[in-house]
Amino acid sequence: MTQPPPPPPNQPPDPQGGFGAPTPPPQDPGYGHPQQSGPGYGYPQQPPADQGYGYPQQPPTAPYGYPGQPQPPQPDQGYGYPTQPQQPQAPYGYPTQPQPQYGAYPPVPPPAPGGGKKLSAQLQIVIAAAVAVALIVGFGIWYANSDGSEEAKGPDGTTQGPATGGGDTGGKGGGGGGGKEKVPANTQAKVAYKIDIPKVPDVTDVSGSWITDKAFVKPGLDSLVAYDLDKGGVLWTLPLTGQMCGASRHVSADGKLPILFEATKRVAPRYFQPCTQVGVVDLNTGKLVWSDAVSVGDDKARLSEVTLSGTTVAAGGTDGGAAFDLASGNPRWKPKDEGDRCYDLGYGGGPALVAVRKCGTYDNPSVLIQNLDPVSGKPLSQFKMPAGVKYASVVSSKPLVVAADVGESAGDGSGISDFFSIDETTGKLKAKITADAEQYAARCRTTQVESCTQALVGNGKLYVPTEEHEGSTGEYGSETNEIIAFDLATGRMAPEKADAGDQYTFVPMRMDGANIIAYKEAPYDKGGRIVSVDGATMKETLLLENPADKTSQNPERSFSLNGADLRYQDGRFFLSDNLISKPRESSTGSKDYLLVSFAVPR
């Protein structure tokens, strides 16, 4: 359950301390570090210098949604791959067509010069049907064995191997309503306030944000700060011994938030301290209820993340896992060395407590997913991840959905090649959904257990957005995407989907009952939108639209999508940064902010 392994020999020190595994450095940085980011919200990409948008490269690429170039059959392709190509039925009512082999796509005429002319209606129908079928192929489905075996079987029949944000769970059943968010009388928002980036000596992680009835709470420099919801004034500041280095996605009903922080302040030249302290903050009063550290031998355990389930605060890292009582801070369990080279890397919280447990060596690891009794820490059920999985992320604890990059096959830094729908009571696999990383936009930090974004679970479904792709006109700037749903019991793609529309891109944020709350990244001449998407029909309802004037657009677009927290509640939309450094102001007058709030009239 919580035993740490001996440290690997001859390994370099972890440059981020408790943020990740000490061997070798992971692709994804630790707490507070955004993914590789591009331009801010709403800015169009630069068109190619030598060709007009839409011209194929050499060789020409398939249209969006098609699998890649045809490949010869490969024997024993490995866990989760189909042995022979299936003939899936096209969704959305399209007629069934004879399908090419897995990995192939039908020939399509090259686009007309200029990329702006429409295809004939007949050709559009043919292409649309092929794309719909390819989406099923591209997001392959693997079903659990009929005998309910909890272990994944490899190509030779042997057992292979022992993730908001994302992970919010919605209502049960067929969706359709039940959310708390209501449509405001006036959905046109204005900038409520802006908070400047504080002075910091070096790059500083300030990940996370939380909303109470009165405050928007955000990490600061060696502190946690609460801002008035409507005016942005500071309501309280909680000084800490060092920088926050982790915090729970889950808050108790009475406003208690588990956090991680450093024991001392960072100093030059290294500007680093290990992440060793765990505590609980009362978000209503700004008081630190309790704090503690976990001992491993003569040292303090380095922690990388913390979560909450019921009354249990659970923290994990490469030194193992520990748990505490939420109210008192009394220990419930600590790391133990039982000689089996296993340890709890981290936990997924919420309605259940799930441990991601690592065993073995870095080069030959095995990963277990354990549903725990949150009081005793004893496993209630267990699922062995397939061979080739070094890390796993809990997308949702109940229903239990886990994401992993099997064999490091994702290739795009998303940390996801597959989603696993697991029966949390028995530990048996219900369905494995293989995600094409080039088509779907959900992400998980590789070494973080509860870090997935843009993957939501509710209504017995997994909701994920597609990657941005060419819009219906085929013209430059028409890029868009969709939200697709998959049944957790069968892995099948649902026929309904939400279409963002040309020039808009969905960013799923959280579940609201049976509905999806999503941000819609807007074109350059519009403001971003917050919408509620019905989890059953996938029809959207506008909740908030930001202003389109440049004075309002510049703050919204100063945030990079991969490095920001997005929160919406009761007609208020907050954008806040996760990683700050010395404030920047460009020659055009644009400026970076720690936090920007938009709100509809009240």
C-alpha positions as a printed NumPy array, in Angstrom:
array([[  0.   ,   0.   ,   0.   ],
       [  2.544,   2.612,   1.078],
       [  6.028,   1.094,   1.121],
       [  8.74 ,   3.142,  -0.6  ],
       [ 11.358,   1.428,  -2.759],
       [ 15.068,   1.855,  -2.119],
       [ 16.46 ,   4.751,  -4.131],
       [ 17.682,   3.745,  -7.602],
       [ 21.481,   3.626,  -7.831],
       [ 23.538,   6.162,  -9.755],
       [ 20.619,   8.412, -10.597],
       [ 20.874,  12.197, -10.862],
       [ 19.004,  14.238,  -8.259],
       [ 15.486,  15.279,  -9.126],
       [ 15.689,  18.896, -10.279],
       [ 12.176,  19.48 ,  -8.968],
       [ 12.406,  17.571,  -5.732],
       [  9.073,  16.092,  -4.752],
       [  7.354,  17.12 ,  -7.953],
       [  8.053,  13.919,  -9.849],
       [ 10.017,  10.72 , -10.123],
       [ 13.75 ,  10.994,  -9.43 ],
       [ 14.752,   8.805, -12.371],
       [ 15.126,   9.911, -15.256],
       [ 13.363,  13.298, -15.55 ],
       [  9.824,  12.927, -16.963],
       [  8.712,  14.729, -20.085],
       [  6.128,  16.722, -18.168],
       [  7.392,  19.223, -15.568],
       [  6.104,  19.06 , -12.029],
       [  3.553,  20.99 , -10.078],
       [  2.847,  24.41 , -11.44 ],
       [  4.616,  24.028, -14.731],
       [  2.404,  24.339, -17.812],
       [  2.69 ,  22.218, -20.889],
       [  4.495,  23.615, -23.879],
       [  2.407,  26.629, -24.7  ],
       [  1.748,  28.554, -27.837],
       [  0.092,  31.888, -28.42 ],
       [ -2.532,  33.124, -26.   ],
       [ -6.242,  32.532, -26.295],
       [ -7.867,  33.48 , -29.54 ],
       [ -4.833,  34.28 , -31.609],
       [ -4.812,  32.544, -34.992],
       [ -1.766,  30.564, -36.014],
       [  0.543,  31.994, -38.645],
       [ -0.174,  30.625, -42.133],
       [  2.607,  28.726, -43.903],
       [  5.016,  31.017, -45.686],
       [  5.311,  29.022, -48.867],
       [  1.828,  27.569, -49.406],
       [ -1.766,  28.579, -48.857],
       [ -3.682,  26.983, -46.01 ],
       [ -5.133,  23.641, -47.026],
       [ -2.445,  22.578, -49.5  ],
       [ -1.272,  19.037, -48.794],
       [  2.349,  18.323, -47.969],
       [  4.304,  15.595, -49.738],
       [  2.939,  13.017, -49.443],
       [ -0.56 ,  14.429, -48.942],
       [ -2.087,  13.899, -45.524],
       [ -5.506,  12.395, -44.937],
       [ -8.406,  14.648, -43.957],
       [ -9.104,  15.17 , -40.26 ],
       [-10.424,  12.06 , -38.571],
       [ -8.887,   9.553, -40.991],
       [ -6.363,   7.002, -39.797],
       [ -2.824,   7.209, -41.133],
       [ -1.191,   5.726, -44.22 ],
       [ -1.913,   2.053, -44.949],
       [  0.487,  -0.319, -43.207],
       [  1.132,  -4.011, -43.829],
       [ -0.436,  -6.342, -41.253],
       [  1.687,  -6.667, -38.121],
       [  1.551,  -9.903, -36.134],
       [  1.117,  -9.725, -32.365],
       [  0.688,  -5.983, -32.208],
       [  0.261,  -5.978, -28.465],
       [ -2.28 ,  -5.278, -25.794],
       [ -5.425,  -3.554, -26.933],
       [ -4.836,  -3.7  , -30.666],
       [ -7.349,  -5.556, -32.84 ],
       [ -6.029,  -8.791, -34.325],
       [ -8.086,  -8.362, -37.477],
       [ -9.754,  -5.173, -38.677],
       [-13.378,  -4.931, -37.64 ],
       [-16.147,  -3.479, -39.749],
       [-17.597,  -0.791, -37.461],
       [-20.928,   0.791, -38.139],
       [-20.899,   4.47 , -38.956],
       [-22.598,   6.645, -36.322],
       [-24.922,   9.571, -36.841],
       [-27.162,   7.637, -39.265],
       [-24.713,   7.341, -42.13 ],
       [-25.124,   4.235, -44.317],
       [-22.63 ,   1.443, -43.825],
       [-19.871,   1.374, -46.437],
       [-17.237,  -1.284, -47.143],
       [-14.262,  -0.252, -45.017],
       [-10.539,  -0.379, -45.73 ],
       [ -8.2  ,  -2.282, -43.464],
       [ -7.272,  -0.8  , -40.109],
       [ -4.801,   1.998, -40.678],
       [ -5.976,   2.76 , -44.225],
       [ -8.186,   5.542, -45.525],
       [-10.19 ,   5.894, -48.705],
       [ -8.7  ,   7.997, -51.497],
       [ -9.919,  11.584, -51.46 ],
       [ -9.443,  14.137, -54.24 ],
       [ -6.888,  16.83 , -53.387],
       [ -8.315,  20.191, -52.298],
       [ -8.889,  22.875, -54.875],
       [ -6.219,  25.585, -55.167],
       [ -6.577,  28.24 , -52.495],
       [ -8.251,  25.906, -49.992],
       [-11.414,  27.994, -49.943],
       [-13.746,  26.329, -52.435],
       [-16.442,  23.996, -51.205],
       [-16.681,  20.379, -52.255],
       [-19.77 ,  19.091, -53.984],
       [-22.652,  18.039, -51.754],
       [-22.311,  14.403, -52.804],
       [-18.594,  14.33 , -52.071],
       [-19.138,  16.016, -48.706],
       [-21.572,  13.259, -47.727],
       [-19.118,  10.531, -48.73 ],
       [-16.265,  12.17 , -46.836],
       [-18.418,  12.836, -43.764],
       [-19.47 ,   9.199, -43.613],
       [-15.867,   8.04 , -43.927],
       [-14.737,  10.483, -41.228],
       [-17.45 ,   9.271, -38.866],
       [-16.317,   5.682, -39.331],
       [-12.67 ,   6.647, -38.977],
       [-13.396,   8.321, -35.646],
       [-14.494,   4.957, -34.291],
       [-11.4  ,   3.276, -35.706],
       [ -9.153,   6.072, -34.457],
       [-10.59 ,   5.771, -30.958],
       [-10.427,   1.978, -30.796],
       [-12.404,  -0.081, -28.319],
       [-11.192,  -3.083, -26.365],
       [-13.608,  -5.062, -24.219],
       [-12.927,  -6.982, -21.029],
       [-12.718, -10.744, -21.357],
       [-16.002, -12.534, -20.85 ],
       [-14.611, -14.213, -17.753],
       [-14.055, -10.799, -16.161],
       [-10.33 , -11.235, -15.653],
       [ -8.857,  -8.189, -13.983],
       [ -5.544,  -8.602, -15.766],
       [ -4.836,  -7.458, -19.285],
       [ -3.67 , -10.209, -21.613],
       [ -0.834,  -9.633, -24.036],
       [ -0.37 , -10.963, -27.563],
       [  1.101, -14.209, -26.255],
       [ -1.688, -14.755, -23.758],
       [  0.425, -13.87 , -20.726],
       [ -0.532, -11.361, -18.061],
       [  0.813,  -7.905, -18.804],
       [  1.708,  -5.746, -15.869],
       [  0.308,  -5.453, -12.42 ],
       [ -5.393,  10.878, -14.255],
       [-10.116,  19.915, -14.846],
       [-10.   ,  20.323, -15.178],
       [-10.807,  16.609, -15.447],
       [-12.321,  13.906, -13.345],
       [-15.42 ,  15.668, -12.067],
       [-18.323,  13.269, -11.996],
       [-21.825,  14.21 , -12.941],
       [-25.22 ,  12.675, -12.433],
       [-26.156,   9.132, -13.321],
       [-28.442,   7.998, -16.081],
       [-28.977,   9.554, -19.431],
       [-27.983,  13.123, -18.647],
       [-30.139,  16.04 , -19.635],
       [-30.308,  18.72 , -16.962],
       [-29.778,  18.614, -13.239],
       [-27.016,  21.23 , -13.225],
       [-26.735,  24.069, -10.72 ],
       [-25.679,  26.707, -13.243],
       [-28.624,  28.761, -14.5  ],
       [-28.76 ,  30.992, -17.57 ],
       [-28.309,  34.635, -16.457],
       [-30.857,  37.227, -17.558],
       [-28.007,  38.951, -19.4  ],
       [-25.166,  36.75 , -20.663],
       [-22.952,  39.637, -21.857],
       [-20.022,  39.863, -19.447],
       [-17.584,  42.646, -18.65 ],
       [-14.148,  42.663, -17.042],
       [-14.808,  42.718, -13.296],
       [-11.195,  43.146, -12.167],
       [ -7.576,  42.279, -12.947],
       [ -4.847,  41.279, -10.495],
       [ -1.24 ,  42.025, -11.414],
       [  1.477,  39.402, -11.131],
       [  3.294,  39.821,  -7.792],
       [  7.015,  40.439,  -7.726],
       [  8.86 ,  37.131,  -7.622],
       [ 12.633,  36.51 ,  -7.675],
       [ 12.379,  33.616, -10.129],
       [  9.888,  31.399, -11.934],
       [  7.284,  30.432,  -9.337],
       [  4.495,  27.872,  -9.427],
       [  1.081,  29.151,  -8.339],
       [ -1.099,  26.344,  -9.691],
       [ -4.659,  25.934,  -8.549],
       [ -7.654,  28.108,  -7.724],
       [-10.831,  27.675,  -5.713],
       [-14.149,  29.513,  -5.429],
       [-16.142,  29.966,  -2.22 ],
       [-19.358,  31.881,  -1.611],
       [-17.339,  35.057,  -1.077],
       [-13.854,  34.597,  -2.479],
       [-11.646,  33.471,  -5.325],
       [ -8.635,  31.809,  -3.692],
       [ -5.251,  31.599,  -5.393],
       [ -1.677,  30.728,  -4.338],
       [  0.692,  33.689,  -4.109],
       [  4.347,  34.065,  -3.144],
       [  4.799,  31.905,  -0.005],
       [  1.119,  32.412,   0.686],
       [ -2.497,  31.659,  -0.155],
       [ -4.651,  34.697,  -0.972],
       [ -8.433,  35.195,  -1.093],
       [ -9.867,  37.877,  -3.389],
       [-13.381,  39.298,  -3.189],
       [-15.525,  37.6  ,  -5.841],
       [-16.969,  40.803,  -7.267],
       [-14.379,  43.528,  -6.644],
       [-11.054,  41.703,  -6.328],
       [-10.017,  43.203,  -3.013],
       [ -7.913,  41.007,  -0.731],
       [-10.107,  39.388,   1.931],
       [ -7.339,  37.468,   3.66 ],
       [ -3.762,  36.283,   3.17 ],
       [ -2.377,  33.117,   4.73 ],
       [  1.442,  33.307,   5.077],
       [  3.221,  29.974,   4.683],
       [  6.73 ,  28.843,   5.615],
       [  7.48 ,  28.358,   1.928],
       [  5.93 ,  28.156,  -1.516],
       [  2.831,  26.032,  -2.099],
       [  3.805,  22.969,  -4.123],
       [  0.535,  21.086,  -4.394],
       [ -3.148,  21.262,  -3.514],
       [ -6.246,  19.116,  -3.709],
       [ -8.777,  19.42 ,  -6.508],
       [-11.42 ,  18.519,  -3.932],
       [-12.661,  20.691,  -1.058],
       [-14.802,  19.524,   1.859],
       [-18.393,  20.724,   2.19 ],
       [-17.336,  23.134,   4.942],
       [-14.472,  24.651,   2.929],
       [-11.44 ,  22.658,   4.085],
       [ -8.653,  22.415,   1.465],
       [ -5.622,  20.081,   1.744],
       [ -2.383,  21.682,   0.51 ],
       [  1.341,  20.938,   0.197],
       [  4.026,  23.538,   0.844],
       [  7.74 ,  23.89 ,   1.405],
       [  9.261,  24.063,   4.887],
       [ 11.441,  27.102,   4.151],
       [ 11.545,  29.923,   1.647],
       [ 13.423,  29.555,  -1.616],
       [ 16.751,  31.342,  -1.894],
       [ 19.238,  32.077,  -4.664],
       [ 20.985,  30.719,  -6.577],
       [ 19.055,  27.448,  -6.858],
       [ 15.681,  28.843,  -5.791],
       [ 14.412,  25.43 ,  -4.735],
       [ 13.157,  23.691,  -1.617],
       [ 11.784,  20.156,  -1.245],
       [  8.015,  19.744,  -1.005],
       [  7.555,  18.154,   2.422],
       [  4.725,  19.831,   4.358],
       [  1.076,  18.804,   4.222],
       [ -1.698,  20.845,   5.787],
       [ -5.351,  21.834,   5.682],
       [ -6.631,  25.382,   5.138],
       [-10.067,  26.705,   6.044],
       [-11.04 ,  28.669,   2.922],
       [-13.744,  30.548,   4.816],
       [-11.415,  32.002,   7.454],
       [ -7.984,  31.802,   5.835],
       [ -6.576,  29.852,   8.79 ],
       [ -4.18 ,  26.901,   8.659],
       [ -6.058,  24.195,  10.573],
       [ -3.039,  21.905,  10.938],
       [  0.218,  20.973,   9.213],
       [  2.603,  18.044,   9.402],
       [  5.399,  16.21 ,   7.606],
       [  6.025,  12.523,   6.948],
       [  9.268,  10.913,   8.077],
       [ 11.134,   8.385,   5.945],
       [ 14.121,   7.264,   7.958],
       [ 15.941,  10.389,   9.089],
       [ 14.485,  12.559,   6.336],
       [ 11.163,  14.081,   5.463],
       [  9.278,  12.388,   2.649],
       [  9.096,  14.369,  -0.564],
       [  5.495,  14.732,  -1.687],
       [  4.229,  15.599,  -5.148],
       [  0.441,  15.793,  -4.793],
       [ -2.404,  15.669,  -2.294],
       [ -6.108,  14.899,  -2.501],
       [ -9.221,  14.508,  -0.364],
       [-11.811,  11.752,  -0.095],
       [-14.396,  11.982,   2.665],
       [-12.459,  12.789,   5.828],
       [ -9.139,  11.433,   4.544],
       [ -6.308,  13.638,   3.289],
       [ -3.973,  11.49 ,   1.163],
       [ -0.574,  12.626,  -0.124],
       [  1.874,  10.722,  -2.285],
       [  5.192,  10.898,  -4.066],
       [  8.268,   8.852,  -4.873],
       [  8.883,   8.3  ,  -1.141],
       [  5.48 ,   6.647,  -0.78 ],
       [  2.033,   7.647,   0.412],
       [  0.557,   8.89 ,   3.661],
       [ -2.888,   9.813,   4.92 ],
       [ -4.311,  12.019,   7.654],
       [ -7.619,  12.794,   9.296],
       [ -9.061,  15.957,   7.744],
       [-10.155,  17.565,  11.01 ],
       [ -7.333,  16.653,  13.393],
       [ -4.358,  15.83 ,  11.193],
       [ -3.884,  12.515,  12.992],
       [ -2.022,  10.028,  10.766],
       [ -4.017,   7.206,   9.175],
       [ -1.064,   5.562,   7.461],
       [  2.531,   6.327,   6.533],
       [  5.086,   4.922,   4.067],
       [  6.417,   1.522,   5.081],
       [  9.367,  -0.459,   3.76 ],
       [  8.151,  -4.047,   3.433],
       [ 10.843,  -5.087,   0.951],
       [  8.634,  -5.496,  -2.115],
       [  9.84 ,  -2.339,  -3.875],
       [  6.282,  -1.006,  -4.038],
       [  4.958,   2.388,  -3.057],
       [  1.919,   4.607,  -3.51 ],
       [  2.913,   7.225,  -6.08 ],
       [ -0.263,   9.212,  -5.514],
       [ -4.003,   9.149,  -5.069],
       [ -7.19 ,  10.144,  -6.832],
       [ -9.845,  11.514,  -4.501],
       [-13.433,  12.687,  -4.554],
       [-16.254,  10.163,  -3.987],
       [-13.703,   7.337,  -3.562],
       [ -9.99 ,   7.029,  -2.811],
       [ -7.85 ,   5.343,  -5.473],
       [ -4.124,   4.653,  -5.217],
       [ -1.715,   4.374,  -8.125],
       [  0.846,   1.95 ,  -6.776],
       [  4.209,   1.366,  -8.436],
       [  6.355,  -1.73 ,  -8.089],
       [  9.6  ,  -2.915,  -9.625],
       [ 12.326,  -0.803, -11.189],
       [ 12.211,   2.214, -13.472],
       [ 13.124,   0.092, -16.489],
       [ 10.733,  -2.713, -15.553],
       [  7.85 ,  -1.216, -13.577],
       [  4.425,  -2.578, -12.821],
       [  1.489,  -0.37 , -11.905],
       [ -1.531,  -1.269,  -9.783],
       [ -4.784,   0.649,  -9.489],
       [ -6.219,   0.087,  -6.011],
       [ -9.591,   1.201,  -4.687],
       [ -8.878,   1.871,  -1.   ],
       [-10.789,   1.992,   2.232],
       [-10.145,   5.689,   2.967],
       [ -9.885,   5.133,   6.733],
       [ -7.628,   2.08 ,   6.906],
       [ -5.947,   2.295,   3.505],
       [ -6.649,  -1.373,   2.799],
       [ -7.291,  -2.236,  -0.86 ],
       [-10.922,  -3.057,  -1.641],
       [-10.156,  -4.045,  -5.231],
       [ -7.189,  -4.029,  -7.579],
       [ -6.524,  -3.787, -11.305],
       [ -3.166,  -4.531, -12.928],
       [ -2.215,  -2.131, -15.693],
       [ -0.768,  -3.667, -18.881],
       [  2.946,  -3.954, -19.548],
       [  4.468,  -0.78 , -20.9  ],
       [  2.697,   1.478, -18.386],
       [  5.1  ,   3.436, -16.187],
       [  2.597,   5.936, -14.81 ],
       [ -1.185,   6.197, -14.611],
       [ -3.588,   9.037, -13.879],
       [ -6.989,   8.843, -12.208],
       [ -9.56 ,  10.679, -14.331],
       [-12.417,   9.755, -11.991],
       [-12.443,   7.722,  -8.772],
       [-16.132,   6.71 ,  -8.979],
       [-16.91 ,   5.542, -11.587],
       [-13.266,   4.525, -11.837],
       [-11.582,   5.743, -15.013],
       [ -7.808,   5.733, -15.455],
       [ -5.647,   7.179, -18.235],
       [ -2.194,   5.957, -19.234],
       [  0.361,   6.13 , -22.016],
       [  0.869,   2.448, -22.833],
       [  4.364,   1.837, -24.139],
       [  4.885,   5.599, -24.456],
       [  2.915,   5.374, -27.678],
       [  1.015,   8.67 , -27.399],
       [  3.979,  10.532, -28.84 ],
       [  2.527,  14.02 , -28.339],
       [  3.272,  14.655, -24.673],
       [ -0.393,  14.274, -23.726],
       [  0.337,  11.36 , -21.385],
       [ -2.65 ,   9.444, -22.804],
       [ -2.828,   6.599, -25.281],
       [ -5.684,   4.754, -23.574],
       [ -8.515,   5.183, -21.074],
       [ -9.453,   2.264, -18.799],
       [-12.984,   1.922, -17.423],
       [-12.708,  -0.252, -14.306],
       [-15.323,  -1.693, -11.969],
       [-14.23 ,  -0.141,  -8.679],
       [-15.984,  -2.878,  -6.669],
       [-14.413,  -5.916,  -8.341],
       [-11.331,  -4.422,  -9.985],
       [-12.347,  -5.934, -13.318],
       [-11.886,  -4.1  , -16.574],
       [-15.122,  -3.033, -18.255],
       [-13.69 ,  -1.399, -21.374],
       [-10.461,  -0.005, -22.732],
       [-10.771,   2.975, -25.056],
       [ -7.693,   3.568, -27.178],
       [ -7.259,   7.267, -27.906],
       [ -5.483,   8.561, -30.984],
       [ -3.323,  11.298, -29.483],
       [ -3.376,  13.229, -32.748],
       [ -7.173,  13.428, -32.714],
       [ -8.118,  13.959, -29.057],
       [ -7.07 ,  16.827, -26.809],
       [ -7.281,  15.499, -23.227],
       [ -3.992,  15.678, -21.319],
       [ -2.454,  14.229, -18.149],
       [  0.887,  15.129, -16.592],
       [  2.85 ,  11.932, -16.865],
       [  4.019,  11.608, -13.252],
       [  0.946,  13.166, -11.627],
       [ -1.884,  10.88 , -10.527],
       [ -4.661,  13.491, -10.366],
       [ -3.709,  15.983, -13.062],
       [ -5.827,  15.265, -16.142],
       [ -7.514,  18.116, -17.972],
       [-10.225,  18.149, -20.642],
       [-11.36 ,  14.611, -19.759],
       [-14.641,  14.522, -17.838],
       [-16.744,  11.678, -16.466],
       [-20.503,  11.811, -15.889],
       [-23.752,  10.133, -16.914],
       [-21.879,   6.85 , -17.299],
       [-19.762,   8.392, -20.062],
       [-16.291,   9.723, -20.755],
       [-16.305,  13.118, -22.477],
       [-13.225,  14.259, -24.421],
       [-12.661,  17.027, -26.971],
       [-11.119,  16.441, -30.359],
       [ -8.011,  18.296, -31.386],
       [ -8.559,  21.51 , -33.294],
       [ -9.001,  20.852, -37.02 ],
       [-10.098,  22.524, -40.231],
       [-13.628,  23.917, -40.142],
       [-16.477,  23.382, -42.583],
       [-15.324,  26.053, -45.048],
       [-11.766,  24.772, -45.293],
       [-10.521,  28.341, -45.063],
       [ -7.712,  29.614, -42.878],
       [ -9.019,  30.632, -39.457],
       [-12.036,  28.306, -39.527],
       [-10.469,  25.791, -37.117],
       [-12.843,  24.109, -34.687],
       [-13.376,  20.949, -32.627],
       [-16.028,  18.742, -31.024],
       [-16.767,  17.031, -27.702],
       [-17.21 ,  13.269, -28.109],
       [-18.723,  10.86 , -25.551],
       [-17.926,   7.183, -24.89 ],
       [-19.99 ,   4.713, -22.886],
       [-18.023,   3.508, -19.854],
       [-19.754,   0.129, -19.805],
       [-19.017,  -0.807, -23.415],
       [-16.484,   1.726, -24.674],
       [-18.727,   2.542, -27.616],
       [-18.83 ,   6.047, -29.031],
       [-22.165,   7.771, -28.415],
       [-23.935,   8.987, -31.566],
       [-24.385,  12.498, -30.176],
       [-21.553,  15.03 , -30.227],
       [-21.178,  18.73 , -29.462],
       [-19.832,  20.843, -32.334],
       [-18.066,  24.066, -31.337],
       [-18.721,  25.622, -34.755],
       [-16.267,  27.251, -37.14 ],
       [-13.66 ,  29.482, -35.481],
       [-14.534,  28.254, -31.968],
       [-12.789,  25.563, -29.906],
       [-14.228,  23.718, -26.893],
       [-12.214,  23.472, -23.676],
       [-14.201,  21.239, -21.259],
       [-13.803,  22.487, -17.684],
       [-16.006,  20.449, -15.339],
       [-19.277,  18.591, -14.915],
       [-22.296,  20.435, -13.541],
       [-24.688,  17.67 , -12.589],
       [-25.413,  15.962, -15.893],
       [-24.094,  18.893, -17.952],
       [-20.63 ,  19.862, -19.186],
       [-19.328,  23.358, -18.454],
       [-16.961,  24.372, -21.251],
       [-15.024,  27.426, -22.354],
       [-15.185,  28.258, -26.05 ],
       [-12.007,  29.833, -27.347],
       [-13.145,  32.502, -29.795],
       [-11.881,  34.013, -33.068],
       [ -9.849,  37.218, -32.991],
       [-12.893,  39.491, -33.324],
       [-15.007,  37.837, -30.602],
       [-14.863,  37.252, -26.875],
       [-14.641,  33.819, -25.327],
       [-17.794,  32.061, -24.186],
       [-18.882,  29.818, -21.338],
       [-21.505,  27.258, -22.323],
       [-23.388,  24.424, -20.665],
       [-23.544,  21.295, -22.83 ],
       [-26.35 ,  18.823, -22.148],
       [-24.648,  15.507, -21.365],
       [-27.324,  13.513, -23.203],
       [-28.261,  15.562, -26.271],
       [-24.907,  17.433, -26.472],
       [-26.783,  20.658, -27.206],
       [-25.187,  23.789, -25.785],
       [-26.64 ,  26.737, -23.884],
       [-24.814,  30.064, -23.599],
       [-24.064,  31.129, -20.02 ],
       [-21.57 ,  33.964, -20.543],
       [-19.891,  35.808, -23.418],
       [-16.876,  38.034, -22.935],
       [-16.695,  41.431, -24.66 ],
       [-15.038,  41.744, -28.065],
       [-13.373,  45.146, -27.631],
       [ -9.572,  45.151, -27.538],
       [ -9.413,  46.542, -24.004],
       [-11.247,  43.462, -22.763],
       [ -9.756,  40.993, -25.238],
       [ -6.127,  41.695, -24.361],
       [ -6.409,  40.465, -20.746],
       [ -8.321,  37.356, -21.841],
       [ -5.75 ,  36.508, -24.5  ],
       [ -2.76 ,  37.172, -22.281],
       [ -3.188,  33.67 , -20.826],
       [ -1.803,  30.575, -22.515],
       [ -4.371,  27.779, -22.637],
       [ -1.932,  25.122, -21.401],
       [ -0.739,  27.227, -18.48 ],
       [ -3.922,  28.642, -16.977],
       [ -6.697,  27.707, -14.577],
       [-10.224,  28.279, -15.924],
       [-13.102,  28.524, -13.443],
       [-16.773,  29.389, -13.901],
       [-19.44 ,  29.716, -11.255],
       [-22.713,  31.633, -11.055],
       [-22.093,  34.122, -13.867],
       [-18.417,  34.694, -13.044],
       [-15.495,  33.481, -15.167],
       [-11.923,  33.477, -13.86 ],
       [ -8.668,  33.055, -15.769],
       [ -5.559,  32.678, -13.615],
       [ -1.954,  31.777, -14.33 ],
       [ -0.238,  28.644, -13.036],
       [  3.354,  29.775, -13.482],
       [  4.596,  33.311, -12.947],
       [  7.857,  35.175, -13.373],
       [  8.851,  38.795, -13.786],
       [  5.865,  40.703, -15.239],
       [  6.07 ,  41.458, -18.95 ],
       [  4.655,  44.402, -20.838],
       [  4.97 ,  44.528, -24.605],
       [  5.433,  47.508, -26.899],
       [  1.78 ,  47.17 , -27.944],
       [  0.614,  47.707, -24.389],
       [ -0.466,  44.11 , -23.729],
       [  0.252,  42.855, -20.247],
       [  0.362,  39.621, -18.278],
       [ -1.834,  39.145, -15.212],
       [ -2.056,  36.727, -12.318],
       [ -5.839,  36.784, -12.508],
       [ -8.605,  38.265, -14.651],
       [-12.286,  38.059, -13.725],
       [-15.261,  38.473, -16.065],
       [-18.837,  38.72 , -14.802],
       [-22.361,  39.207, -16.114],
       [-24.565,  41.988, -14.654],
       [-25.981,  41.084, -11.245]])
